[in-house]
mmCIF file of C-alpha atoms in Angstrom:
data_model
loop_
_atom_site.group_PDB
_atom_site.id
_atom_site.type_symbol
_atom_site.label_atom_id
_atom_site.label_comp_id
_atom_site.label_asym_id
_atom_site.label_seq_id
_atom_site.Cartn_x
_atom_site.Cartn_y
_atom_site.Cartn_z
ATOM 1 C CA UNK A 1 101.465 31.337 57.598
ATOM 2 C CA UNK A 2 99.962 27.994 57.308
ATOM 3 C CA UNK A 3 100.113 26.037 54.229
ATOM 4 C CA UNK A 4 97.496 23.521 52.939
ATOM 5 C CA UNK A 5 98.341 20.632 50.770
ATOM 6 C CA UNK A 6 95.989 19.928 47.934
ATOM 7 C CA UNK A 7 95.313 16.297 47.156
ATOM 8 C CA UNK A 8 95.860 15.610 43.574
ATOM 9 C CA UNK A 9 93.178 13.649 41.889
ATOM 10 C CA UNK A 10 94.241 10.762 39.712
ATOM 11 C CA UNK A 11 94.328 11.023 35.983
ATOM 12 C CA UNK A 12 93.248 8.327 33.463
ATOM 13 C CA UNK A 13 94.588 7.925 30.036
ATOM 14 C CA UNK A 14 92.246 6.971 27.205
ATOM 15 C CA UNK A 15 93.714 5.822 23.990
ATOM 16 C CA UNK A 16 91.630 6.701 20.933
ATOM 17 C CA UNK A 17 92.480 4.893 17.738
ATOM 18 C CA UNK A 18 90.484 6.171 14.780
ATOM 19 C CA UNK A 19 90.089 3.676 11.932
ATOM 20 C CA UNK A 20 91.724 6.085 9.524
ATOM 21 C CA UNK A 21 94.440 7.235 11.901
ATOM 22 C CA UNK A 22 97.950 6.202 11.169
ATOM 23 C CA UNK A 23 99.192 6.981 14.631
ATOM 24 C CA UNK A 24 97.784 6.488 18.115
ATOM 25 C CA UNK A 25 96.551 9.490 20.020
ATOM 26 C CA UNK A 26 96.371 9.649 23.769
ATOM 27 C CA UNK A 27 93.990 11.780 25.778
ATOM 28 C CA UNK A 28 93.995 12.258 29.491
ATOM 29 C CA UNK A 29 90.681 12.713 31.300
ATOM 30 C CA UNK A 30 89.761 13.079 34.895
ATOM 31 C CA UNK A 31 88.720 10.113 37.043
ATOM 32 C CA UNK A 32 85.091 11.224 37.371
ATOM 33 C CA UNK A 33 84.632 11.389 33.640
ATOM 34 C CA UNK A 34 86.208 7.955 33.233
ATOM 35 C CA UNK A 35 83.909 6.484 35.867
ATOM 36 C CA UNK A 36 80.918 8.092 34.168
ATOM 37 C CA UNK A 37 81.912 6.642 30.821
ATOM 38 C CA UNK A 38 82.429 3.188 32.301
ATOM 39 C CA UNK A 39 79.081 3.414 34.056
ATOM 40 C CA UNK A 40 77.354 4.338 30.797
ATOM 41 C CA UNK A 41 79.052 1.438 29.060
ATOM 42 C CA UNK A 42 77.938 -0.938 31.813
ATOM 43 C CA UNK A 43 74.380 0.409 31.623
ATOM 44 C CA UNK A 44 74.340 -0.060 27.863
ATOM 45 C CA UNK A 45 75.665 -3.589 28.263
ATOM 46 C CA UNK A 46 72.968 -4.300 30.888
ATOM 47 C CA UNK A 47 70.261 -2.915 28.608
ATOM 48 C CA UNK A 48 71.546 -5.029 25.732
ATOM 49 C CA UNK A 49 71.647 -8.143 27.895
ATOM 50 C CA UNK A 50 68.144 -7.431 29.240
ATOM 51 C CA UNK A 51 66.778 -6.898 25.716
ATOM 52 C CA UNK A 52 68.357 -10.091 24.463
ATOM 53 C CA UNK A 53 67.036 -11.988 27.498
ATOM 54 C CA UNK A 54 63.552 -10.550 26.959
ATOM 55 C CA UNK A 55 63.645 -11.562 23.309
ATOM 56 C CA UNK A 56 64.700 -15.080 24.216
ATOM 57 C CA UNK A 57 61.965 -15.334 26.858
ATOM 58 C CA UNK A 58 59.408 -13.931 24.436
ATOM 59 C CA UNK A 59 60.429 -16.466 21.847
ATOM 60 C CA UNK A 60 60.116 -19.173 24.461
ATOM 61 C CA UNK A 61 56.686 -17.971 25.508
ATOM 62 C CA UNK A 62 55.553 -17.703 21.890
ATOM 63 C CA UNK A 63 56.848 -21.173 21.191
ATOM 64 C CA UNK A 64 55.049 -22.514 24.262
ATOM 65 C CA UNK A 65 51.834 -20.706 23.261
ATOM 66 C CA UNK A 66 52.032 -22.097 19.739
ATOM 67 C CA UNK A 67 52.530 -25.581 21.154
ATOM 68 C CA UNK A 68 49.515 -25.208 23.465
ATOM 69 C CA UNK A 69 47.420 -23.893 20.566
ATOM 70 C CA UNK A 70 48.494 -26.780 18.366
ATOM 71 C CA UNK A 71 47.649 -29.255 21.131
ATOM 72 C CA UNK A 72 44.233 -27.616 21.607
ATOM 73 C CA UNK A 73 43.508 -27.731 17.876
ATOM 74 C CA UNK A 74 44.519 -31.394 17.780
ATOM 75 C CA UNK A 75 42.178 -32.121 20.694
ATOM 76 C CA UNK A 76 39.300 -30.282 18.971
ATOM 77 C CA UNK A 77 39.959 -32.199 15.754
ATOM 78 C CA UNK A 78 39.873 -35.492 17.630
ATOM 79 C CA UNK A 79 36.638 -34.533 19.401
ATOM 80 C CA UNK A 80 35.118 -33.479 16.066
ATOM 81 C CA UNK A 81 36.052 -36.841 14.552
ATOM 82 C CA UNK A 82 34.396 -38.620 17.464
ATOM 83 C CA UNK A 83 31.245 -36.500 17.063
ATOM 84 C CA UNK A 84 31.226 -37.173 13.318
ATOM 85 C CA UNK A 85 31.402 -40.921 13.921
ATOM 86 C CA UNK A 86 28.597 -40.683 16.492
ATOM 87 C CA UNK A 87 26.531 -38.682 13.983
ATOM 88 C CA UNK A 88 27.090 -41.293 11.276
ATOM 89 C CA UNK A 89 26.151 -44.078 13.676
ATOM 90 C CA UNK A 90 22.987 -42.208 14.711
ATOM 91 C CA UNK A 91 22.068 -41.577 11.066
ATOM 92 C CA UNK A 92 22.530 -45.276 10.342
ATOM 93 C CA UNK A 93 20.203 -46.142 13.224
ATOM 94 C CA UNK A 94 17.631 -43.659 11.897
ATOM 95 C CA UNK A 95 17.871 -45.151 8.379
ATOM 96 C CA UNK A 96 17.478 -48.669 9.751
ATOM 97 C CA UNK A 97 14.481 -47.584 11.838
ATOM 98 C CA UNK A 98 12.867 -45.956 8.785
ATOM 99 C CA UNK A 99 13.543 -49.063 6.725
ATOM 100 C CA UNK A 100 12.037 -51.248 9.435
ATOM 101 C CA UNK A 101 9.046 -48.924 9.705
ATOM 102 C CA UNK A 102 8.581 -49.028 5.934
ATOM 103 C CA UNK A 103 8.706 -52.821 6.005
ATOM 104 C CA UNK A 104 6.093 -52.898 8.761
ATOM 105 C CA UNK A 105 3.864 -50.529 6.779
ATOM 106 C CA UNK A 106 4.176 -52.734 3.704
ATOM 107 C CA UNK A 107 3.350 -55.798 5.763
ATOM 108 C CA UNK A 108 0.392 -53.987 7.315
ATOM 109 C CA UNK A 109 -0.877 -52.951 3.877
ATOM 110 C CA UNK A 110 -0.530 -56.509 2.605
ATOM 111 C CA UNK A 111 -2.415 -57.859 5.627
ATOM 112 C CA UNK A 112 -5.126 -55.228 5.196
ATOM 113 C CA UNK A 113 -5.402 -56.077 1.506
ATOM 114 C CA UNK A 114 -5.706 -59.778 2.296
ATOM 115 C CA UNK A 115 -8.359 -59.036 4.910
ATOM 116 C CA UNK A 116 -10.262 -56.871 2.429
ATOM 117 C CA UNK A 117 -10.106 -59.648 -0.134
ATOM 118 C CA UNK A 118 -11.533 -62.065 2.397
ATOM 119 C CA UNK A 119 -14.448 -59.794 3.288
ATOM 120 C CA UNK A 120 -17.745 -60.757 1.615
ATOM 121 C CA UNK A 121 -19.163 -58.379 -0.980
ATOM 122 C CA UNK A 122 -22.711 -57.098 -0.552
ATOM 123 C CA UNK A 123 -24.552 -56.509 -3.824
ATOM 124 C CA UNK A 124 -27.873 -54.822 -4.400
ATOM 125 C CA UNK A 125 -30.749 -56.095 -6.522
ATOM 126 C CA UNK A 126 -29.974 -55.091 -10.143
ATOM 127 C CA UNK A 127 -33.643 -54.201 -10.828
ATOM 128 C CA UNK A 128 -36.297 -52.364 -8.864
ATOM 129 C CA UNK A 129 -39.066 -53.926 -6.856
ATOM 130 C CA UNK A 130 -41.508 -54.122 -9.774
ATOM 131 C CA UNK A 131 -39.538 -57.020 -11.295
ATOM 132 C CA UNK A 132 -40.670 -60.568 -10.694
ATOM 133 C CA UNK A 133 -38.582 -63.725 -10.465
ATOM 134 C CA UNK A 134 -39.156 -66.245 -13.234
ATOM 135 C CA UNK A 135 -36.573 -68.787 -12.087
ATOM 136 C CA UNK A 136 -34.354 -69.082 -9.043
ATOM 137 C CA UNK A 137 -30.799 -70.261 -8.479
ATOM 138 C CA UNK A 138 -30.523 -74.061 -8.506
ATOM 139 C CA UNK A 139 -26.834 -74.847 -8.207
ATOM 140 C CA UNK A 140 -23.431 -74.901 -9.843
ATOM 141 C CA UNK A 141 -23.816 -78.141 -11.771
ATOM 142 C CA UNK A 142 -24.139 -78.362 -15.532
ATOM 143 C CA UNK A 143 -27.753 -77.966 -16.641
ATOM 144 C CA UNK A 144 -28.843 -76.258 -13.425
ATOM 145 C CA UNK A 145 -30.030 -72.659 -13.185
ATOM 146 C CA UNK A 146 -26.878 -70.827 -12.068
ATOM 147 C CA UNK A 147 -28.488 -67.501 -11.389
ATOM 148 C CA UNK A 148 -31.811 -65.699 -11.150
ATOM 149 C CA UNK A 149 -34.009 -64.742 -14.096
ATOM 150 C CA UNK A 150 -36.096 -61.602 -13.628
ATOM 151 C CA UNK A 151 -39.116 -60.513 -15.652
ATOM 152 C CA UNK A 152 -39.023 -56.710 -15.854
ATOM 153 C CA UNK A 153 -41.545 -54.212 -17.172
ATOM 154 C CA UNK A 154 -40.907 -51.766 -20.018
ATOM 155 C CA UNK A 155 -38.797 -48.757 -19.104
ATOM 156 C CA UNK A 156 -37.202 -50.498 -16.107
ATOM 157 C CA UNK A 157 -33.504 -49.819 -15.552
ATOM 158 C CA UNK A 158 -30.986 -52.641 -15.198
ATOM 159 C CA UNK A 159 -28.212 -51.426 -12.930
ATOM 160 C CA UNK A 160 -24.856 -52.567 -11.547
ATOM 161 C CA UNK A 161 -25.319 -54.536 -8.343
ATOM 162 C CA UNK A 162 -22.124 -53.011 -6.960
ATOM 163 C CA UNK A 163 -19.158 -50.858 -7.846
ATOM 164 C CA UNK A 164 -16.342 -52.360 -9.858
ATOM 165 C CA UNK A 165 -14.571 -52.623 -13.211
ATOM 166 C CA UNK A 166 -16.299 -53.774 -16.394
ATOM 167 C CA UNK A 167 -14.441 -56.806 -17.779
ATOM 168 C CA UNK A 168 -16.858 -57.774 -20.564
ATOM 169 C CA UNK A 169 -19.432 -55.748 -22.522
ATOM 170 C CA UNK A 170 -20.574 -57.390 -25.726
ATOM 171 C CA UNK A 171 -22.880 -59.958 -27.259
ATOM 172 C CA UNK A 172 -23.267 -62.923 -24.929
ATOM 173 C CA UNK A 173 -21.473 -66.081 -26.021
ATOM 174 C CA UNK A 174 -24.381 -68.087 -24.617
ATOM 175 C CA UNK A 175 -26.776 -66.528 -27.115
ATOM 176 C CA UNK A 176 -28.872 -64.818 -24.443
ATOM 177 C CA UNK A 177 -28.717 -61.289 -25.827
ATOM 178 C CA UNK A 178 -26.043 -58.875 -24.644
ATOM 179 C CA UNK A 179 -23.796 -59.463 -21.638
ATOM 180 C CA UNK A 180 -21.965 -57.330 -19.080
ATOM 181 C CA UNK A 181 -19.510 -58.615 -16.466
ATOM 182 C CA UNK A 182 -18.304 -56.547 -13.513
ATOM 183 C CA UNK A 183 -15.346 -57.438 -11.268
ATOM 184 C CA UNK A 184 -16.161 -56.200 -7.747
ATOM 185 C CA UNK A 185 -12.850 -57.286 -6.206
ATOM 186 C CA UNK A 186 -12.414 -59.878 -3.480
ATOM 187 C CA UNK A 187 -12.936 -62.510 -6.227
ATOM 188 C CA UNK A 188 -16.614 -61.548 -6.763
ATOM 189 C CA UNK A 189 -17.989 -61.079 -10.289
ATOM 190 C CA UNK A 190 -21.550 -60.238 -11.315
ATOM 191 C CA UNK A 191 -22.935 -61.203 -14.750
ATOM 192 C CA UNK A 192 -25.898 -59.583 -16.515
ATOM 193 C CA UNK A 193 -27.620 -60.787 -19.721
ATOM 194 C CA UNK A 194 -30.458 -58.908 -21.347
ATOM 195 C CA UNK A 195 -31.752 -57.764 -24.740
ATOM 196 C CA UNK A 196 -31.062 -54.031 -24.367
ATOM 197 C CA UNK A 197 -28.040 -52.321 -25.949
ATOM 198 C CA UNK A 198 -24.962 -52.175 -23.709
ATOM 199 C CA UNK A 199 -24.194 -48.710 -22.262
ATOM 200 C CA UNK A 200 -20.803 -49.437 -20.656
ATOM 201 C CA UNK A 201 -17.403 -50.462 -22.035
ATOM 202 C CA UNK A 202 -14.576 -52.763 -20.984
ATOM 203 C CA UNK A 203 -12.238 -51.136 -18.478
ATOM 204 C CA UNK A 204 -14.834 -48.641 -17.281
ATOM 205 C CA UNK A 205 -15.087 -48.247 -13.512
ATOM 206 C CA UNK A 206 -18.739 -48.065 -12.534
ATOM 207 C CA UNK A 207 -20.532 -47.407 -9.286
ATOM 208 C CA UNK A 208 -23.459 -49.286 -7.827
ATOM 209 C CA UNK A 209 -26.769 -48.417 -9.569
ATOM 210 C CA UNK A 210 -25.023 -47.371 -12.808
ATOM 211 C CA UNK A 211 -27.284 -48.283 -15.754
ATOM 212 C CA UNK A 212 -25.800 -51.105 -17.845
ATOM 213 C CA UNK A 213 -28.309 -51.437 -20.705
ATOM 214 C CA UNK A 214 -30.592 -49.164 -22.658
ATOM 215 C CA UNK A 215 -34.111 -49.284 -21.236
ATOM 216 C CA UNK A 216 -36.575 -51.272 -23.275
ATOM 217 C CA UNK A 217 -40.016 -49.879 -24.049
ATOM 218 C CA UNK A 218 -41.481 -53.353 -23.887
ATOM 219 C CA UNK A 219 -40.850 -55.773 -21.074
ATOM 220 C CA UNK A 220 -37.791 -58.021 -21.159
ATOM 221 C CA UNK A 221 -35.838 -60.424 -18.972
ATOM 222 C CA UNK A 222 -32.594 -60.223 -17.058
ATOM 223 C CA UNK A 223 -30.494 -63.263 -16.318
ATOM 224 C CA UNK A 224 -28.377 -62.306 -13.289
ATOM 225 C CA UNK A 225 -25.510 -64.463 -11.973
ATOM 226 C CA UNK A 226 -22.772 -64.070 -9.352
ATOM 227 C CA UNK A 227 -19.490 -65.994 -9.069
ATOM 228 C CA UNK A 228 -17.048 -66.201 -6.194
ATOM 229 C CA UNK A 229 -13.598 -67.507 -7.091
ATOM 230 C CA UNK A 230 -15.102 -68.494 -10.471
ATOM 231 C CA UNK A 231 -17.771 -70.640 -8.821
ATOM 232 C CA UNK A 232 -21.449 -69.733 -9.263
ATOM 233 C CA UNK A 233 -23.228 -68.888 -6.016
ATOM 234 C CA UNK A 234 -26.789 -67.916 -5.128
ATOM 235 C CA UNK A 235 -27.069 -64.141 -5.767
ATOM 236 C CA UNK A 236 -29.526 -63.879 -2.876
ATOM 237 C CA UNK A 237 -26.695 -64.812 -0.441
ATOM 238 C CA UNK A 238 -24.858 -61.568 -1.200
ATOM 239 C CA UNK A 239 -27.794 -59.349 -2.041
ATOM 240 C CA UNK A 240 -29.634 -56.566 -0.284
ATOM 241 C CA UNK A 241 -32.832 -54.949 -1.480
ATOM 242 C CA UNK A 242 -32.512 -52.097 -3.987
ATOM 243 C CA UNK A 243 -35.341 -49.595 -4.018
#
């Protein structure tokens, strides 16, 4: 009869101390159970360490991401400031160009105005072709005939020799009937004296051929003069035929 020896497995003692216990209790468990418990504890510790490590890494990554975002925003802000300065500089250049252009336009208008003022004015004959000349222009000296005197038939119209603004429309101070003066611009003024009643008023803007006096049933005369820069000139020199 053979006998077999059984190997005894080791025993572990676990001491459990409840918080409310007044005395220590001991409990013996097998080795496999103890190893299992230790393994579980180690696994739990590993999980805890891994979780903590992950949290730390996540915090690090978040912190790094926030820093990169802040740096990017700072860069964008700086670029925006540069663009804003460039925009302001460009707007200033545009304003200066507009101002310069406006100055050039004003200068051009002034030059054009001066050129227009220097251009000679062409005036038409203030009566039709049926009128005859009684006396011609003699000169600008005192006592000389300073214009042209026309003899006109009854019913003949006396008209403006050119467009302009009426500056005088009343009884002539020279005693030659009624008088009308028209400023044609460019320093030219035409003067009309006749016996008919005046049809225009001071300040009125008239066109060439506008009737200045009431037509007379009987014949009358027209004394017609032209001045340039307040000097009497021969009306023929600035006149074209009116039909």
